[in-house]
Coordinates of C-alpha atoms and ligand atoms in Angstrom, one line a residue:
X139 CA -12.8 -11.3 -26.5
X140 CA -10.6 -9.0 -24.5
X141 CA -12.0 -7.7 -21.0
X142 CA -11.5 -3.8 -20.3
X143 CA -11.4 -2.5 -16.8
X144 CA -11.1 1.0 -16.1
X145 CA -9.9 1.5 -12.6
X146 CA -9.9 4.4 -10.5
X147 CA -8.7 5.5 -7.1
X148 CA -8.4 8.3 -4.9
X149 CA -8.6 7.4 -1.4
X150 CA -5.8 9.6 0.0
X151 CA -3.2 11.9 -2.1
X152 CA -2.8 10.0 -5.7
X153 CA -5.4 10.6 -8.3
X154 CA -5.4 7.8 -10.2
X155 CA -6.6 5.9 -13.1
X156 CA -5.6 2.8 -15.3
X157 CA -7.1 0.6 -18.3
X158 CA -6.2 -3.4 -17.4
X159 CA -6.6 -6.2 -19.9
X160 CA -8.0 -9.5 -18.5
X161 CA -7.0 -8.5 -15.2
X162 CA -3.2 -8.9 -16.1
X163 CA -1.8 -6.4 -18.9
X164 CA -1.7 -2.4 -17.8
X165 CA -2.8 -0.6 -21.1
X166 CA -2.3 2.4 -19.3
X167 CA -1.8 3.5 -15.6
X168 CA -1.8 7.5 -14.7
X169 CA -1.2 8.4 -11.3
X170 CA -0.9 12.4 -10.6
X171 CA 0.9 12.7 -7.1
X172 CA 0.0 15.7 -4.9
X173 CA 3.3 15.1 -2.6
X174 CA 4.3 18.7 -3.1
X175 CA 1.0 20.1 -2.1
X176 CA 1.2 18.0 1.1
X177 CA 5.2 18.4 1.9
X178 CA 5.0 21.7 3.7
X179 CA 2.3 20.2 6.2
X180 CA 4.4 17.5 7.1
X181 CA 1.2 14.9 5.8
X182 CA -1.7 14.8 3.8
X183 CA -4.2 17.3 4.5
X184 CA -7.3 16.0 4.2
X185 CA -9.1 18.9 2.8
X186 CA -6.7 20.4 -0.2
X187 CA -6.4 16.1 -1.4
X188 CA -10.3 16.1 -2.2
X189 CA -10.3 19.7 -4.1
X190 CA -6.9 18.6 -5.8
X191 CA -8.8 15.1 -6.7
X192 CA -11.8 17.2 -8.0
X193 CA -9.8 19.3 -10.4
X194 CA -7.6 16.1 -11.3
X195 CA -10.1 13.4 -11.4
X196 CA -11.5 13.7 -15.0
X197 CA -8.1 14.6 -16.7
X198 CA -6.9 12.3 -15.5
X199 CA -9.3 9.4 -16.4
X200 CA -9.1 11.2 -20.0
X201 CA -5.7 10.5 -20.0
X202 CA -6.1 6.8 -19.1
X203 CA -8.2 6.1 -21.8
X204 CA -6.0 7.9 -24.1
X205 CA -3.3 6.5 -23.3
X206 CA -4.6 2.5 -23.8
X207 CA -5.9 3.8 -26.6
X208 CA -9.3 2.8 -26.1
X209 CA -12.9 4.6 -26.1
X210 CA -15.0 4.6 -22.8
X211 CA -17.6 3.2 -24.8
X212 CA -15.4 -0.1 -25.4
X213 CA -14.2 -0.7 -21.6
X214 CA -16.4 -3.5 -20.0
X215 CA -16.4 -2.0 -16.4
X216 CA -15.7 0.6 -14.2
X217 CA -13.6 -0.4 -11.0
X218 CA -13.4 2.6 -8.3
X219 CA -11.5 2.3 -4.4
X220 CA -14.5 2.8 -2.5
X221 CA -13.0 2.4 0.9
X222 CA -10.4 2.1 3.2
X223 CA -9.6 6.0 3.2
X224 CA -10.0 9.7 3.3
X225 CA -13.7 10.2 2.8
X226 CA -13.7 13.3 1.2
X227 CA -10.9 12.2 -1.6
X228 CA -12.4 8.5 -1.9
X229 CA -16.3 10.4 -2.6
X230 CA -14.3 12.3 -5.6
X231 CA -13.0 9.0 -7.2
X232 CA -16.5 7.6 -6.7
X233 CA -18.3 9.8 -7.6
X234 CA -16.8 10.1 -11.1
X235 CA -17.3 6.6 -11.3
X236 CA -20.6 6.1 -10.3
X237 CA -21.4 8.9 -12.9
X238 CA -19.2 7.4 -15.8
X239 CA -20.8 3.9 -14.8
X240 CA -24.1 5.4 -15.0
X241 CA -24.1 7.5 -17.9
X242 CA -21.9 5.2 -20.2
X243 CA -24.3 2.2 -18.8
X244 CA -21.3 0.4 -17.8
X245 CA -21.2 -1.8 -14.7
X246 CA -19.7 -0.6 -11.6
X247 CA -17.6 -2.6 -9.2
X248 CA -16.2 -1.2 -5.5
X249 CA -12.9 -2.4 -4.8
X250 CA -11.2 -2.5 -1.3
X251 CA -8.1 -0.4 -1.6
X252 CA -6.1 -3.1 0.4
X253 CA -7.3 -5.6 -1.9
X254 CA -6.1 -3.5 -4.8
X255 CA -2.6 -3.2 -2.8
X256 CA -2.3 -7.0 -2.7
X257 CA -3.6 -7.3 -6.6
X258 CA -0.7 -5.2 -8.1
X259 CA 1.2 -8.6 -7.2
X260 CA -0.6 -10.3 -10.1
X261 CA 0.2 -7.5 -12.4
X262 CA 3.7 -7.7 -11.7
X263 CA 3.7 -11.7 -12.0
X264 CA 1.2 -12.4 -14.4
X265 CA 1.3 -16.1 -13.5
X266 CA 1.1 -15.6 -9.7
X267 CA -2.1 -17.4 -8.3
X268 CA -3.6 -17.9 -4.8
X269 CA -2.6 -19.2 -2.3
X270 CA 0.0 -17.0 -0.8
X271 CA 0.7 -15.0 2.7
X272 CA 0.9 -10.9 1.9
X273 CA 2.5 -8.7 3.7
X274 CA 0.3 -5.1 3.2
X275 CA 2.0 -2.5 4.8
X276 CA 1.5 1.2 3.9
X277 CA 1.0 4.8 5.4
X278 CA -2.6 3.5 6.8
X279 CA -2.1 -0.3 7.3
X280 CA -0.1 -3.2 8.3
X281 CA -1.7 -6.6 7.8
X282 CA -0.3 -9.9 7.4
X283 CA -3.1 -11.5 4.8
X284 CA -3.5 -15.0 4.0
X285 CA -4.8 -15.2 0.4
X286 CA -7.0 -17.8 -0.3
X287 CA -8.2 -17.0 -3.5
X288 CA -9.2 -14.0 -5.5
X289 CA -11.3 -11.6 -3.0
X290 CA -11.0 -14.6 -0.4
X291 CA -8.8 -13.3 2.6
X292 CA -8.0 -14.4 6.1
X293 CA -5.9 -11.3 7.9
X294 CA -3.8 -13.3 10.4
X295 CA -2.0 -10.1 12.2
X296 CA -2.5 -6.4 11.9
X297 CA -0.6 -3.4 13.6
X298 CA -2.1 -2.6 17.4
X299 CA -1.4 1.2 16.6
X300 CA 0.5 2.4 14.3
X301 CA 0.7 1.3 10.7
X302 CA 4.3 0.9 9.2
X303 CA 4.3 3.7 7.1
X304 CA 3.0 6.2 9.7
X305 CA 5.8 5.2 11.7
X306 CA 8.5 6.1 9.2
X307 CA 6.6 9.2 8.3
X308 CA 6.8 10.3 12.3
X309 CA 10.0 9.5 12.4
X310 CA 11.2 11.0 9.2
X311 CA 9.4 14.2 10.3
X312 CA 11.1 14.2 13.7
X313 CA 14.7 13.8 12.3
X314 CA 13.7 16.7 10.3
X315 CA 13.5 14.9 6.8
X316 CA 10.4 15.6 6.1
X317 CA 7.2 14.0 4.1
X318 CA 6.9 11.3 2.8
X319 CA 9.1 10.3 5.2
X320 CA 9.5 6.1 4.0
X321 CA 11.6 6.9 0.8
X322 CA 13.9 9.6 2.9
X323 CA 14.2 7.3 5.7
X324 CA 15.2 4.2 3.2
X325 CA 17.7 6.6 1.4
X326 CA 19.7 8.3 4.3
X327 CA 19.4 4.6 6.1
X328 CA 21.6 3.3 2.8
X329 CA 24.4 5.4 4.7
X330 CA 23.8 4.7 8.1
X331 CA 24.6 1.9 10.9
X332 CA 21.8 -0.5 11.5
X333 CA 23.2 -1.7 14.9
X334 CA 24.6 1.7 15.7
X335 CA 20.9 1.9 18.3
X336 CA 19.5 -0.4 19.8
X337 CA 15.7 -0.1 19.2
X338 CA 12.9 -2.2 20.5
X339 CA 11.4 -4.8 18.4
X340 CA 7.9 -6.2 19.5
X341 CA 6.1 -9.3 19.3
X342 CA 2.8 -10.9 21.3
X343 CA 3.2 -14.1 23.1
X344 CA -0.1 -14.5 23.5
X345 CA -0.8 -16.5 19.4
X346 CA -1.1 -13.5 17.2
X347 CA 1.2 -12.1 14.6
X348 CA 0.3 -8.7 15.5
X349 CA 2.4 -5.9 15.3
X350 CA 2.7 -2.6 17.4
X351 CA 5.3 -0.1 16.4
X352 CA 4.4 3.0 19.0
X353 CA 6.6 1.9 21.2
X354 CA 9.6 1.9 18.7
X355 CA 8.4 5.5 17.9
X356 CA 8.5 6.2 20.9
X357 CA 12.1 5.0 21.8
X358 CA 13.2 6.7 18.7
X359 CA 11.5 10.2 19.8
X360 CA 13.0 9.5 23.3
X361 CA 16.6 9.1 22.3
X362 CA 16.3 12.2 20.0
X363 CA 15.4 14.1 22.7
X364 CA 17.9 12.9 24.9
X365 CA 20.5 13.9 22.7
X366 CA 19.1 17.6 22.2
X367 CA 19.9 17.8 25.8
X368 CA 22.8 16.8 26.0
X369 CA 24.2 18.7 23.3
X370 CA 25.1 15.6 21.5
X371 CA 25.1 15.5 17.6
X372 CA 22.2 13.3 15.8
X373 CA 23.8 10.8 13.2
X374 CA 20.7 10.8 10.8
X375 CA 21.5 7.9 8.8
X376 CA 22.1 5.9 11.8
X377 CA 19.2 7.1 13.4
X378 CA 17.3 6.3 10.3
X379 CA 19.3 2.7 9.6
X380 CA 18.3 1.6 13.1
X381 CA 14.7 2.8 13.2
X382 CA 14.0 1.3 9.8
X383 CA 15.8 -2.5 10.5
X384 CA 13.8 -2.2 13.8
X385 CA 10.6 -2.3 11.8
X386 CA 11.8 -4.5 8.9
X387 CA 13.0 -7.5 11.4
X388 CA 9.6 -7.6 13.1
X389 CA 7.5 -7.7 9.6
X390 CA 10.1 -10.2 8.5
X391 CA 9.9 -12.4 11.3
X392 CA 5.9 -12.2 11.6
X393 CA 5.2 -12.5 7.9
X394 CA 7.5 -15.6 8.0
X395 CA 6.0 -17.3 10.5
X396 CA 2.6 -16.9 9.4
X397 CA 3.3 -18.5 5.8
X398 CA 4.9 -21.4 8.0
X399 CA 1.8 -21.8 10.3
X400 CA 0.1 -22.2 7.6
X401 CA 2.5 -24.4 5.0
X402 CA 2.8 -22.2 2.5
X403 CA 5.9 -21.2 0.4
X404 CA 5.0 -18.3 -1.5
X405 CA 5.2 -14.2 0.4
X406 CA 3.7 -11.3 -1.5
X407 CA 4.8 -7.9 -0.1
X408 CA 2.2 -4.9 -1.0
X409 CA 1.6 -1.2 -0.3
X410 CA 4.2 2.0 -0.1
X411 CA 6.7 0.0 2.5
X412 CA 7.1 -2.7 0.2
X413 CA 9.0 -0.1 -1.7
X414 CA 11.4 -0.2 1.3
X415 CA 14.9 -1.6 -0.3
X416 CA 15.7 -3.5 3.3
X417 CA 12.4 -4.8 3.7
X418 CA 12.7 -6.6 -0.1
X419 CA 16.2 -7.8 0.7
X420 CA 15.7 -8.9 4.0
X421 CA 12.5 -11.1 3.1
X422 CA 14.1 -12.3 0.2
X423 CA 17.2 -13.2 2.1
X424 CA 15.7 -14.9 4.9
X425 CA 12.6 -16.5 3.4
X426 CA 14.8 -18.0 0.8
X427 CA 16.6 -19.7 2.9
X428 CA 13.7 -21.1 3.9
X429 CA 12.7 -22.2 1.0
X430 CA 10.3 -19.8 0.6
X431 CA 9.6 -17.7 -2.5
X432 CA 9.2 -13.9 -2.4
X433 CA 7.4 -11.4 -4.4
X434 CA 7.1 -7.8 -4.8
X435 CA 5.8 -5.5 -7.1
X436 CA 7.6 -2.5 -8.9
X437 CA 7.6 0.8 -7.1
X438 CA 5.1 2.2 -9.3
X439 CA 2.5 -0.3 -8.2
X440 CA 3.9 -0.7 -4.5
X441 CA 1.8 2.9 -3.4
X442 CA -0.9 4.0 -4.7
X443 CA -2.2 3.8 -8.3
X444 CA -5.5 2.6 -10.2
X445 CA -3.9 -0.5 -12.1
X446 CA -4.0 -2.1 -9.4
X447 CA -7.7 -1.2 -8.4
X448 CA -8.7 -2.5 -12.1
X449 CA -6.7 -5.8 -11.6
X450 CA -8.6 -6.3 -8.7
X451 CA -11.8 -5.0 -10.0
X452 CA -11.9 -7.7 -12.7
X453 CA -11.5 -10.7 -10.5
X454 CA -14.6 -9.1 -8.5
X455 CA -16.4 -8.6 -12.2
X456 CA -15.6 -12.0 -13.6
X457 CA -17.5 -13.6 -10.4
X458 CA -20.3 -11.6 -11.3
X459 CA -20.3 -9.2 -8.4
X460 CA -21.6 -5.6 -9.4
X461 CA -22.0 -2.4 -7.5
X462 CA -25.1 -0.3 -7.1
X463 CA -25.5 3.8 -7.6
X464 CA -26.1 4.0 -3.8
X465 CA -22.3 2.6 -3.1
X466 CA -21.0 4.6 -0.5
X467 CA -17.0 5.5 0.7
X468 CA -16.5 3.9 3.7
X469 CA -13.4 5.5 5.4
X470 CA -13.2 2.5 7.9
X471 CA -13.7 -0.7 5.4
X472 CA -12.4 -3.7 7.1
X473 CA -10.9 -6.6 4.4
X474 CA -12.2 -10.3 5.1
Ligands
KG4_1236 O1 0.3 2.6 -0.2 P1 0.6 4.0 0.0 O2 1.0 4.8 -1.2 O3 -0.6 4.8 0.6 C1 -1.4 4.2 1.6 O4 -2.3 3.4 1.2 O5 -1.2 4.5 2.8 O6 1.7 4.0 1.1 C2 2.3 5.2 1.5 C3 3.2 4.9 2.7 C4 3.8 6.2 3.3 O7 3.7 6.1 4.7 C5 5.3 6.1 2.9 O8 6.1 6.8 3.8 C6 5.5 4.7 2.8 O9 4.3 4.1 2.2 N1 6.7 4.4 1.9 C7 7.8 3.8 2.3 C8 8.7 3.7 1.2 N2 8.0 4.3 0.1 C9 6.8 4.7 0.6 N3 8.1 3.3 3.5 C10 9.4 2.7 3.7 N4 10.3 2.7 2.7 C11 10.0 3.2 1.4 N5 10.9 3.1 0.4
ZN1237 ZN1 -2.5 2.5 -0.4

């Protein structure tokens, strides 16, 4: 008997839904983007993502379900992101699925959003198990998670300050590129010079495999400036090349070293920067040579999207763990 998860998530600027099988086979996976909305902000802005999620949410769920091919009334559960997030955009997703889940007498199961970020790895290798070391690294976090087994997580280095992917959107937006600024940054860095600048790269000496990437944005902001002064001509893929093999060496290194501390061979790489085409090559490159095997999912499931929220859903459902009608977003939701 096949299991049906219908996943949703909305915690920042993708409404999403998806239908999994048995945790493992996307039946169908929607994701309606509201990049454009946000672009001529320069980010998301957190007020137009929730009323764009409230007229998107149900058509979108609709479509999911159409798409698998299958009536609510067969799906066994209902998985929703109930936290980390935007509050106002995570409420929309929840709501609908608190009221789906309620109506349709369905169970109802709240998934972490990190957790769903580290999940889309199983969809991608449908034989992948735990244990394994993930690299999460997207527009809100950067954690280095050791992954014990399904839903059992030790984080073993976070950022300080910035997260990854706010630190390419800064410095996309300050070269002028624009939003999202991680896919611009990647493509003009295709073109540029990584050793053309020399920016910092920082590590703790004090145990942890933290990360802090303020003080890179800061160097980058600092030379931009000191150009503009002087009159002197930005290179942008250089700038862009440098900056992004500044932030790729340290996640590298530090992800590396913490599947080593703890013996293990296999590196998972989740969220929007695992999209990053010099992050994948560089881990792959250098891990392998360490005899260490590495793993990333396809763009569609490296940001956001609901597959990912239903693959993780089910391993939550098959233990048995349910959600009540008084679940709650919770912007700050720590993992672990
Ligand atoms: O996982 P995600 O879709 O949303 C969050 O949970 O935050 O990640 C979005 C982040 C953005 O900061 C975006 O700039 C970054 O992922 N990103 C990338 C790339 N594609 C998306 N960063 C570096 N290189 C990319 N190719
Ligand atoms: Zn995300």
């Amino acid at each position: 008997m096949d299991t049906l998860i219908l996943g949703i998530e909305s915690s920042c600027d993708e409404t999403a839904a998806a239908v999994i099988k048995n945790g493992r086979y996307i039946m169908s996976n929607i994701i309606s983007t509201q990049v454009d909305l946000h672009k001529r902000y320069g980010g998301v802005v957190p007020e137009i993502a929730s009323r764009k999620h409230v007229e998107l949410i149900i058509p979108v769920i609709n479509q999911a379900l159409d798409e698998a091919g299958v009536l609510l009334s067969e799906i066994d559960a209902i998985g929703v992101t109930y936290g980390p997030g935007l509050v106002g955009a995570l409420l929309v997703g929840l709501t609908a699925g608190k009221a789906i889940a309620y109506t349709a007498k369905k169970p109802l199961i709240g998934v972490h959003h990190i957790e769903g970020h580290i999940a889309a790895n199983y969809l991608q290798y449908p034989d992948l198990e735990p244990p394994f070391i993930c690299l999460v690294a997207s527009g809100g976090h950067s954690h280095i998670v050791h992954v014990k087994d399904y839903g059992e997580f030790e984080i073993l280095g976070q950022t300080r300050d910035d997260a990854a992917g706010e630190a390419f959107d800064k410095i996309s937006r300050a070269v002028g590129l624009g939003y999202p600024g991680g896919p611009l940054i990647d493509k003009y860095a295709q073109k540029g010079n990584s050793r053309a600048i020399s920016f910092p790269r920082v590590y703790f000496d004090d145990g942890t495999l933290d990360f802090s990437f303020s003080g890179l944005k800061t160097a980058v902001l600092n030379y931009l400036n000191r150009l503009e002064q002087t009159g002197e001509a930005i290179n942008i893929p250089d700038v862009a090349a440098s900056f992004q093999q500044a932030v790729v060496d340290v996640l590298v290194k530090n992800t590396i070293a913490a599947a080593k501390k703890n013996n293990i061979s296999k590196i998972a790489l989740a969220g929007g920067v695992a999209a990053n085409s010099q992050l994948r090559h560089d881990m792959k490159e250098i891990a392998g040579k360490q005899g260490i095997e590495v793993m990333y999912p396809g763009l569609i499931l490296c940001t956001d999207n609901a597959a990912m929220i239903g693959c993780a859903a089910y391993y939550e459902y098959i233990k048995g763990k349910r959600a009540g009608m008084d679940l709650n977003a919770v912007p700050g939701l720590r993992l672990g």
